[in-house]
Tab-separated table of C-alpha atoms in Angstrom:
chain	number	residue	atom	x	y	z
A	1	MET	CA	99.442	134.003	82.090
A	2	SER	CA	102.338	131.567	82.506
A	3	THR	CA	102.478	128.233	80.721
A	4	THR	CA	104.180	124.996	81.709
A	5	THR	CA	106.393	123.203	79.218
A	6	PRO	CA	106.007	119.419	79.361
A	7	PRO	CA	109.180	117.362	79.840
A	8	PRO	CA	110.802	116.083	76.616
A	9	ASP	CA	109.875	112.593	75.467
A	10	PRO	CA	113.083	110.549	74.935
A	11	HIS	CA	111.312	108.453	72.293
A	12	ARG	CA	109.731	111.316	70.411
A	13	ARG	CA	110.506	111.231	66.652
A	14	PRO	CA	112.535	114.105	65.205
A	15	GLN	CA	110.599	116.508	63.037
A	16	GLY	CA	111.127	116.018	59.318
A	17	MET	CA	109.898	114.211	56.253
A	18	ARG	CA	108.694	110.673	56.818
A	19	LEU	CA	109.732	108.129	54.168
A	20	SER	CA	108.277	104.685	54.401
A	21	LEU	CA	110.291	101.573	53.590
A	22	LEU	CA	108.216	101.020	50.439
A	23	THR	CA	108.912	104.564	49.242
A	24	ARG	CA	112.654	104.317	49.847
A	25	TRP	CA	113.002	100.950	48.162
A	26	THR	CA	110.856	102.080	45.239
A	27	ALA	CA	113.065	105.162	44.816
A	28	LEU	CA	116.182	102.963	44.962
A	29	VAL	CA	114.887	100.581	42.277
A	30	ALA	CA	113.750	103.517	40.124
A	31	THR	CA	117.213	105.090	40.423
A	32	LEU	CA	118.937	101.867	39.403
A	33	VAL	CA	116.559	101.417	36.459
A	34	THR	CA	117.177	105.015	35.366
A	35	VAL	CA	120.922	104.529	35.555
A	36	GLY	CA	120.612	101.350	33.515
A	37	ILE	CA	118.507	103.122	30.863
A	38	LEU	CA	120.995	105.997	30.606
A	39	ILE	CA	123.912	103.570	30.212
A	40	ALA	CA	121.976	101.575	27.595
A	41	GLN	CA	121.205	104.745	25.610
A	42	GLY	CA	124.868	105.800	25.665
A	43	LEU	CA	126.090	102.397	24.554
A	44	SER	CA	123.443	102.119	21.806
A	45	HIS	CA	125.015	105.172	20.056
A	46	VAL	CA	128.436	103.556	20.187
A	47	LEU	CA	127.264	100.083	19.208
A	48	PRO	CA	124.046	100.610	17.250
A	49	ASP	CA	124.126	97.176	15.609
A	50	ARG	CA	124.988	95.124	18.702
A	51	PRO	CA	121.873	95.195	21.059
A	52	LEU	CA	122.830	92.033	22.965
A	53	LEU	CA	126.270	93.398	23.649
A	54	VAL	CA	124.707	96.675	24.819
A	55	LEU	CA	122.415	94.747	27.197
A	56	GLY	CA	125.272	92.682	28.562
A	57	LEU	CA	127.467	95.740	29.150
A	58	CYS	CA	124.537	97.552	30.753
A	59	LEU	CA	123.905	94.663	33.165
A	60	LEU	CA	127.604	94.418	33.875
A	61	CYS	CA	127.610	98.062	34.966
A	62	VAL	CA	124.264	98.164	36.837
A	63	LEU	CA	124.328	94.827	38.735
A	64	PRO	CA	127.443	95.551	40.861
A	65	LEU	CA	126.074	98.994	41.667
A	66	ALA	CA	122.675	97.499	42.610
A	67	ILE	CA	124.254	94.802	44.751
A	68	ILE	CA	126.472	97.285	46.612
A	69	THR	CA	123.577	99.705	47.192
A	70	ILE	CA	121.091	97.054	48.326
A	71	ARG	CA	123.723	95.349	50.518
A	72	ALA	CA	124.455	98.668	52.213
A	73	GLN	CA	120.741	99.173	52.973
A	74	LEU	CA	120.253	95.592	54.164
A	75	ASP	CA	123.319	95.711	56.445
A	76	HIS	CA	121.707	98.493	58.493
A	77	MET	CA	118.445	96.561	58.762
A	78	LEU	CA	120.185	93.280	59.623
A	79	SER	CA	122.192	94.984	62.383
A	80	LEU	CA	118.923	96.338	63.760
A	81	PHE	CA	117.363	92.876	63.732
A	82	ARG	CA	120.401	91.437	65.516
A	83	ALA	CA	120.137	94.204	68.111
A	84	LEU	CA	116.435	93.419	68.583
A	85	THR	CA	117.265	89.746	69.090
A	86	GLY	CA	119.913	90.661	71.675
A	87	THR	CA	117.636	92.980	73.658
A	88	VAL	CA	114.809	90.419	73.676
A	89	THR	CA	117.262	87.872	75.053
A	90	SER	CA	118.296	90.404	77.710
A	91	TYR	CA	114.621	90.922	78.602
A	92	GLN	CA	114.288	87.176	79.082
A	93	ASP	CA	117.240	87.322	81.486
A	94	GLY	CA	115.631	90.161	83.426
A	95	ASP	CA	117.914	92.939	82.111
A	96	PHE	CA	115.825	95.863	80.825
A	97	SER	CA	118.586	98.488	80.598
A	98	PHE	CA	119.048	98.352	76.804
A	99	SER	CA	117.486	100.649	74.204
A	100	LEU	CA	117.877	100.941	70.409
A	101	HIS	CA	118.228	103.769	67.878
A	102	TRP	CA	117.158	103.921	64.212
A	103	PRO	CA	118.002	107.110	62.315
A	104	GLN	CA	115.374	106.775	59.582
A	105	ASN	CA	111.826	108.018	60.066
A	106	ASP	CA	109.990	104.940	58.799
A	107	GLU	CA	108.192	101.772	59.945
A	108	LEU	CA	111.370	100.405	61.523
A	109	ARG	CA	111.534	103.546	63.616
A	110	ASP	CA	108.014	102.755	64.841
A	111	LEU	CA	109.177	99.241	65.765
A	112	VAL	CA	112.234	100.593	67.610
A	113	ASP	CA	110.127	103.173	69.494
A	114	ALA	CA	107.638	100.486	70.549
A	115	HIS	CA	110.507	98.237	71.624
A	116	ASN	CA	112.099	101.033	73.693
A	117	ALA	CA	108.735	101.915	75.266
A	118	LEU	CA	108.260	98.254	76.225
A	119	GLY	CA	111.709	98.257	77.810
A	120	ASP	CA	110.834	101.367	79.835
A	121	VAL	CA	107.598	99.803	81.073
A	122	LEU	CA	109.341	96.561	82.026
A	123	ARG	CA	112.151	98.499	83.698
A	124	HIS	CA	109.725	100.535	85.820
A	125	GLN	CA	107.695	97.452	86.702
A	126	ARG	CA	110.852	95.600	87.706
A	127	LEU	CA	111.902	98.537	89.879
A	128	GLU	CA	108.498	98.638	91.569
A	129	LEU	CA	108.592	94.880	92.149
A	130	VAL	CA	112.065	95.123	93.681
A	131	GLN	CA	110.939	97.963	95.961
A	132	ARG	CA	107.822	96.051	96.983
A	133	GLU	CA	109.885	92.939	97.617
A	134	LEU	CA	112.292	94.917	99.797
A	135	LEU	CA	109.383	96.471	101.688
A	136	LEU	CA	107.679	93.110	102.161
A	137	ASP	CA	110.896	91.442	103.267
A	138	THR	CA	111.559	94.267	105.735
A	139	MET	CA	108.062	93.937	107.171
A	140	VAL	CA	108.233	90.141	107.383
A	141	GLN	CA	111.702	90.144	108.923
A	142	ASN	CA	110.776	92.700	111.587
A	143	THR	CA	107.322	91.425	112.519
A	144	PRO	CA	107.093	89.993	116.052
A	145	VAL	CA	105.256	86.956	114.653
A	146	ALA	CA	107.612	84.036	114.017
A	147	MET	CA	107.192	82.831	110.408
A	148	LEU	CA	108.413	79.534	108.975
A	149	LEU	CA	107.894	78.360	105.391
A	150	VAL	CA	108.375	74.603	105.116
A	151	SER	CA	108.503	72.627	101.877
A	152	GLY	CA	108.154	68.918	101.211
A	153	GLY	CA	106.156	66.334	99.296
A	154	GLY	CA	102.921	64.605	100.186
A	155	LYS	CA	101.427	64.628	103.660
A	156	GLY	CA	103.190	65.493	106.875
A	157	VAL	CA	105.143	68.445	105.524
A	158	ALA	CA	105.255	70.090	108.923
A	159	SER	CA	107.128	67.137	110.422
A	160	SER	CA	109.450	66.113	107.596
A	161	GLY	CA	109.923	69.143	105.339
A	162	ALA	CA	112.853	71.507	105.022
A	163	VAL	CA	112.712	75.138	106.096
A	164	VAL	CA	112.656	77.400	103.051
A	165	TYR	CA	112.278	80.733	104.828
A	166	ALA	CA	112.452	81.938	108.432
A	167	ASN	CA	112.261	85.505	109.706
A	168	ILE	CA	114.236	87.031	112.580
A	169	ALA	CA	111.561	86.229	115.175
A	170	ALA	CA	111.554	82.549	114.149
A	171	ARG	CA	115.347	82.330	114.330
A	172	GLN	CA	115.380	83.966	117.770
A	173	LEU	CA	112.555	81.780	119.038
A	174	LEU	CA	113.741	78.417	117.737
A	175	ASP	CA	117.538	78.546	117.431
A	176	GLN	CA	118.888	81.592	119.308
A	177	GLY	CA	119.133	83.720	116.168
A	178	ARG	CA	120.955	81.188	113.985
A	179	LYS	CA	119.967	80.508	110.387
A	180	LEU	CA	117.175	77.972	109.926
A	181	GLU	CA	116.937	77.779	106.134
A	182	GLY	CA	117.909	74.373	104.807
A	183	GLN	CA	117.383	72.532	108.106
A	184	ARG	CA	114.723	69.866	108.450
A	185	LEU	CA	111.853	70.840	110.689
A	186	ASP	CA	111.936	67.609	112.678
A	187	THR	CA	115.585	68.343	113.539
A	188	ILE	CA	114.611	71.804	114.796
A	189	LEU	CA	111.661	70.431	116.789
A	190	ALA	CA	113.981	68.014	118.576
A	191	ARG	CA	115.678	71.038	120.190
A	192	VAL	CA	112.595	73.072	121.126
A	193	SER	CA	109.820	72.863	123.692
A	194	PRO	CA	107.825	69.607	123.548
A	195	ALA	CA	104.644	71.697	123.680
A	196	LEU	CA	105.400	73.124	120.220
A	197	SER	CA	106.048	69.657	118.805
A	198	GLU	CA	102.757	68.429	120.257
A	199	ALA	CA	100.884	71.445	118.840
A	200	LEU	CA	102.292	70.740	115.364
A	201	ALA	CA	101.480	67.043	115.670
A	202	ARG	CA	97.843	67.814	116.553
A	203	GLY	CA	97.322	69.693	113.289
A	204	GLY	CA	95.261	72.813	112.711
A	205	ASP	CA	95.447	76.119	114.586
A	206	GLY	CA	95.476	76.419	118.357
A	207	LEU	CA	97.080	77.656	121.561
A	208	PHE	CA	99.839	75.948	123.501
A	209	THR	CA	101.692	76.775	126.687
A	210	THR	CA	105.382	76.326	127.442
A	211	THR	CA	107.219	76.608	130.723
A	212	GLY	CA	110.565	78.371	130.589
A	213	THR	CA	111.904	81.233	128.493
A	214	GLY	CA	109.967	80.508	125.299
A	215	ALA	CA	108.899	77.981	122.695
A	216	GLY	CA	112.493	77.438	121.656
A	217	THR	CA	113.602	76.004	124.991
A	218	GLY	CA	113.503	72.395	125.907
A	219	SER	CA	112.349	72.357	129.509
A	220	GLY	CA	113.208	75.801	130.750
A	221	THR	CA	116.000	76.984	133.002
A	222	GLY	CA	113.854	77.689	135.985
A	223	SER	CA	112.102	75.328	138.334
A	224	GLY	CA	109.127	75.554	140.602
A	225	ASP	CA	107.828	79.091	140.898
A	226	GLU	CA	110.782	80.498	138.933
A	227	ALA	CA	109.591	79.048	135.602
A	228	GLU	CA	107.059	81.268	133.872
A	229	GLU	CA	104.395	80.034	131.522
A	230	GLU	CA	104.373	81.461	128.005
A	231	VAL	CA	101.290	81.205	125.803
A	232	TYR	CA	101.643	80.990	122.000
A	233	HIS	CA	99.180	80.784	119.143
A	234	LEU	CA	100.052	78.487	116.229
A	235	ALA	CA	98.494	79.114	112.806
A	236	ARG	CA	99.271	77.036	109.727
A	237	ARG	CA	98.311	77.298	106.069
A	238	SER	CA	99.100	74.868	103.219
A	239	PHE	CA	99.441	75.810	99.552
A	240	GLN	CA	101.146	74.768	96.315
A	241	LEU	CA	104.251	76.690	95.243
A	242	ASN	CA	106.207	75.775	92.088
A	243	GLY	CA	104.366	72.475	91.947
A	244	ARG	CA	105.334	71.457	95.479
A	245	ARG	CA	103.312	71.490	98.676
A	246	HIS	CA	104.379	74.117	101.198
A	247	GLU	CA	103.173	74.980	104.674
A	248	LEU	CA	103.380	78.362	106.379
A	249	LEU	CA	103.694	78.240	110.173
A	250	LEU	CA	102.976	81.372	112.246
A	251	LEU	CA	103.872	81.497	115.936
A	252	ARG	CA	102.612	84.461	117.930
A	253	GLN	CA	103.288	85.054	121.606
A	254	LEU	CA	100.098	85.966	123.450
A	255	THR	CA	101.365	85.988	127.026
A	256	MET	CA	101.408	89.760	127.504
A	257	GLU	CA	98.083	90.266	125.749
A	258	LEU	CA	96.423	87.550	127.820
A	259	ARG	CA	97.899	88.989	130.989
A	260	ARG	CA	96.583	92.443	130.129
A	261	GLN	CA	93.158	90.973	129.410
A	262	GLU	CA	93.339	88.993	132.627
A	263	VAL	CA	94.137	92.135	134.619
A	264	GLN	CA	91.284	94.020	132.972
A	265	THR	CA	88.905	91.140	133.704
A	266	TRP	CA	89.973	90.985	137.334
A	267	LYS	CA	89.521	94.726	137.687
A	268	LYS	CA	86.019	94.452	136.293
A	269	VAL	CA	85.191	91.513	138.565
A	270	ILE	CA	86.505	93.391	141.576
A	271	ARG	CA	84.458	96.470	140.664
A	272	VAL	CA	81.275	94.410	140.253
A	273	ILE	CA	81.814	92.455	143.483
A	274	SER	CA	82.789	95.594	145.379
A	275	HIS	CA	79.700	97.390	144.114
A	276	GLU	CA	77.405	94.494	145.059
A	277	LEU	CA	79.019	94.028	148.473
A	278	ASN	CA	78.710	97.724	149.257
A	279	ASN	CA	75.063	97.722	148.156
A	280	SER	CA	74.358	94.809	150.502
A	281	LEU	CA	76.661	95.507	153.469
A	282	ALA	CA	75.784	99.162	153.875
A	283	PRO	CA	72.049	98.439	154.434
A	284	LEU	CA	72.941	95.486	156.677
A	285	THR	CA	75.146	97.710	158.837
A	286	SER	CA	72.418	100.316	159.068
A	287	LEU	CA	69.735	97.731	159.886
A	288	ALA	CA	71.929	96.072	162.530
A	289	HIS	CA	72.542	99.454	164.155
A	290	SER	CA	68.804	100.252	164.056
A	291	GLY	CA	67.956	96.852	165.572
A	292	ALA	CA	70.450	97.325	168.377
A	293	GLU	CA	69.049	100.794	169.069
A	294	LEU	CA	65.481	99.434	169.203
A	295	VAL	CA	66.540	96.677	171.608
A	296	ARG	CA	68.252	99.254	173.806
A	297	ARG	CA	65.025	101.286	173.876
A	298	GLY	CA	62.853	98.227	174.401
A	299	GLN	CA	60.954	98.828	171.143
A	300	THR	CA	60.997	95.298	169.789
A	301	GLU	CA	57.865	95.424	167.639
A	302	ARG	CA	59.910	96.430	164.538
A	303	LEU	CA	62.598	93.809	165.049
A	304	PRO	CA	60.896	91.068	162.917
A	305	HIS	CA	60.760	93.423	159.913
A	306	ILE	CA	64.399	94.446	160.361
A	307	LEU	CA	65.518	90.830	160.717
A	308	ALA	CA	63.493	89.807	157.655
A	309	THR	CA	65.157	92.579	155.647
A	310	ILE	CA	68.582	91.475	156.875
A	311	GLU	CA	67.752	87.879	155.884
A	312	GLU	CA	66.599	89.002	152.413
A	313	ARG	CA	69.749	91.032	151.772
A	314	THR	CA	71.924	88.173	153.070
A	315	ARG	CA	70.244	85.649	150.749
A	316	HIS	CA	70.676	88.048	147.833
A	317	LEU	CA	74.378	88.349	148.624
A	318	GLU	CA	74.672	84.566	148.941
A	319	THR	CA	72.974	84.086	145.561
A	320	PHE	CA	75.303	86.645	144.017
A	321	ILE	CA	78.443	84.902	145.322
A	322	LEU	CA	77.146	81.468	144.313
A	323	GLY	CA	76.550	82.758	140.797
A	324	TYR	CA	80.214	83.711	140.470
A	325	ALA	CA	81.321	80.419	141.991
A	326	ARG	CA	79.099	78.433	139.637
A	327	PHE	CA	80.515	80.282	136.626
A	328	ALA	CA	84.118	79.794	137.761
A	329	LYS	CA	83.735	76.106	138.645
A	330	LEU	CA	81.474	74.800	135.893
A	331	PRO	CA	82.111	71.028	135.805
A	332	THR	CA	82.457	68.982	132.643
A	333	PRO	CA	78.947	68.110	131.438
A	334	ARG	CA	77.769	64.555	132.078
A	335	LEU	CA	75.963	63.661	128.879
A	336	ALA	CA	72.962	61.371	129.039
A	337	MET	CA	70.149	60.645	126.587
A	338	GLN	CA	67.129	62.745	127.563
A	339	HIS	CA	63.606	63.038	126.131
A	340	TRP	CA	62.358	66.575	125.654
A	341	THR	CA	58.806	66.235	127.007
A	342	PRO	CA	59.645	65.274	130.637
A	343	PHE	CA	62.652	67.605	130.666
A	344	LEU	CA	60.627	70.685	129.667
A	345	ALA	CA	57.791	69.655	131.973
A	346	ALA	CA	60.207	69.712	134.919
A	347	LEU	CA	61.564	73.081	133.743
A	348	GLY	CA	58.007	74.481	133.509
A	349	GLU	CA	57.459	73.751	137.213
A	350	GLN	CA	60.178	76.282	138.063
A	351	ILE	CA	59.394	79.151	135.694
A	352	VAL	CA	56.560	80.137	133.368
A	353	PHE	CA	56.953	79.749	129.604
A	354	ARG	CA	54.959	78.351	126.680
A	355	VAL	CA	56.191	75.584	124.375
A	356	THR	CA	55.469	76.176	120.672
A	357	GLY	CA	55.657	73.600	117.937
A	358	ALA	CA	56.028	69.846	118.194
A	359	LEU	CA	58.902	68.513	120.268
A	360	PRO	CA	61.367	66.122	118.575
A	361	PRO	CA	60.498	62.512	119.433
A	362	GLU	CA	64.156	61.467	119.394
A	363	PRO	CA	66.146	61.849	122.622
A	364	CYS	CA	69.182	64.114	122.797
A	365	ALA	CA	72.436	63.739	124.734
A	366	PHE	CA	73.029	66.569	127.238
A	367	ASP	CA	73.614	67.268	130.925
A	368	PRO	CA	70.069	67.904	132.246
A	369	ALA	CA	71.166	69.942	135.274
A	370	GLN	CA	73.415	72.268	133.263
A	371	LEU	CA	71.001	72.735	130.356
A	372	GLU	CA	68.205	73.397	132.842
A	373	GLN	CA	70.331	76.114	134.460
A	374	ALA	CA	71.064	77.686	131.070
A	375	LEU	CA	67.389	77.703	130.038
A	376	LEU	CA	66.331	79.060	133.440
A	377	ASN	CA	68.682	82.010	132.944
A	378	LEU	CA	67.386	82.640	129.428
A	379	VAL	CA	63.685	82.404	130.329
A	380	ARG	CA	64.257	84.568	133.413
A	381	ASN	CA	65.961	87.191	131.234
A	382	ALA	CA	62.983	87.068	128.867
A	383	HIS	CA	60.580	87.814	131.730
A	384	GLU	CA	62.832	90.576	133.100
A	385	SER	CA	62.952	92.227	129.657
A	386	GLY	CA	59.358	93.407	130.146
A	387	SER	CA	57.811	90.906	127.754
A	388	PRO	CA	54.227	89.766	128.499
A	389	PRO	CA	54.484	86.367	130.269
A	390	ASP	CA	52.357	84.630	127.631
A	391	GLN	CA	54.787	85.826	124.918
A	392	VAL	CA	57.765	84.069	126.505
A	393	THR	CA	57.996	80.904	124.398
A	394	LEU	CA	60.388	78.029	123.930
A	395	GLU	CA	60.689	76.042	120.700
A	396	VAL	CA	62.726	72.863	120.134
A	397	ARG	CA	63.243	71.429	116.638
A	398	ARG	CA	65.660	69.148	114.880
A	399	GLN	CA	67.858	70.359	111.990
A	400	GLN	CA	69.793	67.508	110.362
A	401	ASP	CA	72.232	66.300	113.059
A	402	LEU	CA	71.608	69.319	115.337
A	403	VAL	CA	68.896	70.311	117.789
A	404	ARG	CA	67.858	73.954	117.808
A	405	ILE	CA	66.338	75.553	120.910
A	406	ASP	CA	64.835	79.046	120.517
A	407	VAL	CA	63.779	81.202	123.471
A	408	HIS	CA	61.508	84.041	122.225
A	409	ASP	CA	60.194	87.120	123.986
A	410	ARG	CA	58.390	90.329	123.045
A	411	GLY	CA	60.484	92.761	125.037
A	412	PRO	CA	62.322	95.782	123.613
A	413	GLY	CA	65.112	93.698	122.070
A	414	MET	CA	68.760	94.773	122.118
A	415	SER	CA	70.811	97.472	120.431
A	416	ASP	CA	73.743	96.529	118.211
A	417	THR	CA	76.210	97.366	120.995
A	418	VAL	CA	74.391	95.206	123.539
A	419	LEU	CA	74.087	92.327	121.033
A	420	THR	CA	77.846	92.454	120.496
A	421	ASN	CA	78.698	92.366	124.220
A	422	ALA	CA	75.764	90.487	125.751
A	423	LEU	CA	77.635	87.161	125.931
A	424	VAL	CA	80.762	88.704	127.486
A	425	PRO	CA	81.132	87.782	131.178
A	426	PHE	CA	80.244	90.575	133.659
A	427	TYR	CA	78.629	92.717	130.935
A	428	SER	CA	75.162	93.827	132.010
A	429	THR	CA	72.777	96.679	131.205
A	430	LYS	CA	70.764	96.104	134.384
A	431	ARG	CA	71.473	98.331	137.343
A	432	SER	CA	71.881	95.367	139.701
A	433	GLY	CA	72.851	92.764	137.088
A	434	THR	CA	75.944	90.588	137.425
A	435	GLY	CA	76.437	89.942	133.714
A	436	LEU	CA	76.674	86.190	134.340
A	437	GLY	CA	73.314	84.844	133.089
A	438	LEU	CA	74.044	84.820	129.366
A	439	ALA	CA	77.764	84.176	129.937
A	440	LEU	CA	76.948	81.069	132.010
A	441	ALA	CA	74.511	79.868	129.331
A	442	ARG	CA	77.207	80.332	126.705
A	443	GLU	CA	79.738	78.447	128.829
A	444	ILE	CA	77.320	75.540	129.286
A	445	ILE	CA	76.346	75.299	125.608
A	446	GLU	CA	79.947	75.533	124.373
A	447	ALA	CA	80.958	72.852	126.892
A	448	HIS	CA	78.356	70.661	125.159
A	449	GLY	CA	80.048	71.371	121.808
A	450	GLY	CA	77.286	73.746	120.684
A	451	ARG	CA	76.894	77.461	120.154
A	452	ILE	CA	74.578	80.295	121.183
A	453	THR	CA	73.421	83.318	119.159
A	454	LEU	CA	71.194	86.334	119.823
A	455	SER	CA	69.027	88.199	117.323
A	456	ASN	CA	66.225	90.755	117.409
A	457	ARG	CA	62.787	89.646	116.234
A	458	ASP	CA	60.628	91.323	113.647
A	459	GLY	CA	57.933	93.240	115.466
A	460	GLY	CA	60.011	93.601	118.642
A	461	GLY	CA	61.597	91.190	121.053
A	462	LEU	CA	64.631	88.931	121.193
A	463	THR	CA	65.428	85.370	120.155
A	464	VAL	CA	68.185	83.413	121.879
A	465	THR	CA	69.160	80.347	119.846
A	466	LEU	CA	70.997	77.313	121.222
A	467	MET	CA	72.448	74.734	118.826
A	468	LEU	CA	73.265	71.289	120.263
A	469	ARG	CA	74.520	68.113	118.675
A	470	SER	CA	71.703	65.578	118.663
A	471	VAL	CA	73.993	62.674	119.591
């Protein structure tokens, strides 16, 4: 069986006897005392009647020897302490390349080993930090998102601060690849598209559109149909760095992504419309041919049924097209104060539902025609889900400065996938559905400054929740 030898440890102590500092200094003092005693004994035989003279001569011999010996030991220790001071100073300056050596196997050797180990750890950490910094800088410099770090004091940093950092995308977008660091942001904005300046002045995140070759152009080089619109997303974050307020600006071009999404949406719309038109026109063509054949034969008794079927399919097709037109041309809501009791009474004349709970006595500002259309779609969906008609309920209640409208049913509910996509335009699980009912309701509620959510109920069924501002 083979064995693996571990790599040598550069700081491993050499094998041998370990002598502590206390032991070595005790041995040194004992040696000097012994030497002094031996000298005193020798002199006492020569001068037996002169003890003070013997002591003086003994001290005269031993003291220089003691001073020289102790000085030699202390010089090594003092040089080590000076070296420790120098390496600590180097560590403070960020230089971790120094290491120390102490030949004795004692407590100072332990201190030197610990010091060298600390230097190794700091050296490796510094190397990792440098590598991470290089990696991060490479990623930031090569990202397609334009990044600007702006510094300044107080409010309005984005308009009056100086650029601290800008990546390649920012330099290409705002100044044709030239360096931006050190320039004031307001000076840069004076040379770029006014749309970017307006987006920064508005504050917060958002989209803006420029006409020309990008956000860094003033008014574009093209005119008329030659100038292309570019869509950008602006994100901004403020934070404190070294005691000063900084703001990070991120500019991301969304034109290609939006165009791809637009193409995909148009393809889906075309597929849905094509499918619905084929489902309606094919029977109409067949019925028209059958009617003409019956007229040719003189068998007119079936003509009223054929014409009624043609009328029904034509109205269905008209309703389908109007649904798309209504979704595409939803006007801005005309808000007016409305009381809930007469509004829901008028809605109940068009479709069956049951009101639960007490209605808020305070009026609410909304467009009655648009909200009625949204609730009609939701209640109709509840009936089409298979819920018993008496279990289709509508509840209106006030929550602080909001009004909450819940439409409940006891149908089968929705799966997680359907819940995620139910509000997406043209998404439908029905065989003949257009996918516009919930999408139109969402468009109406969001135009009112509210929001819509869907959730499954305990015991089965679905709840569609609309949140509106009360004023």
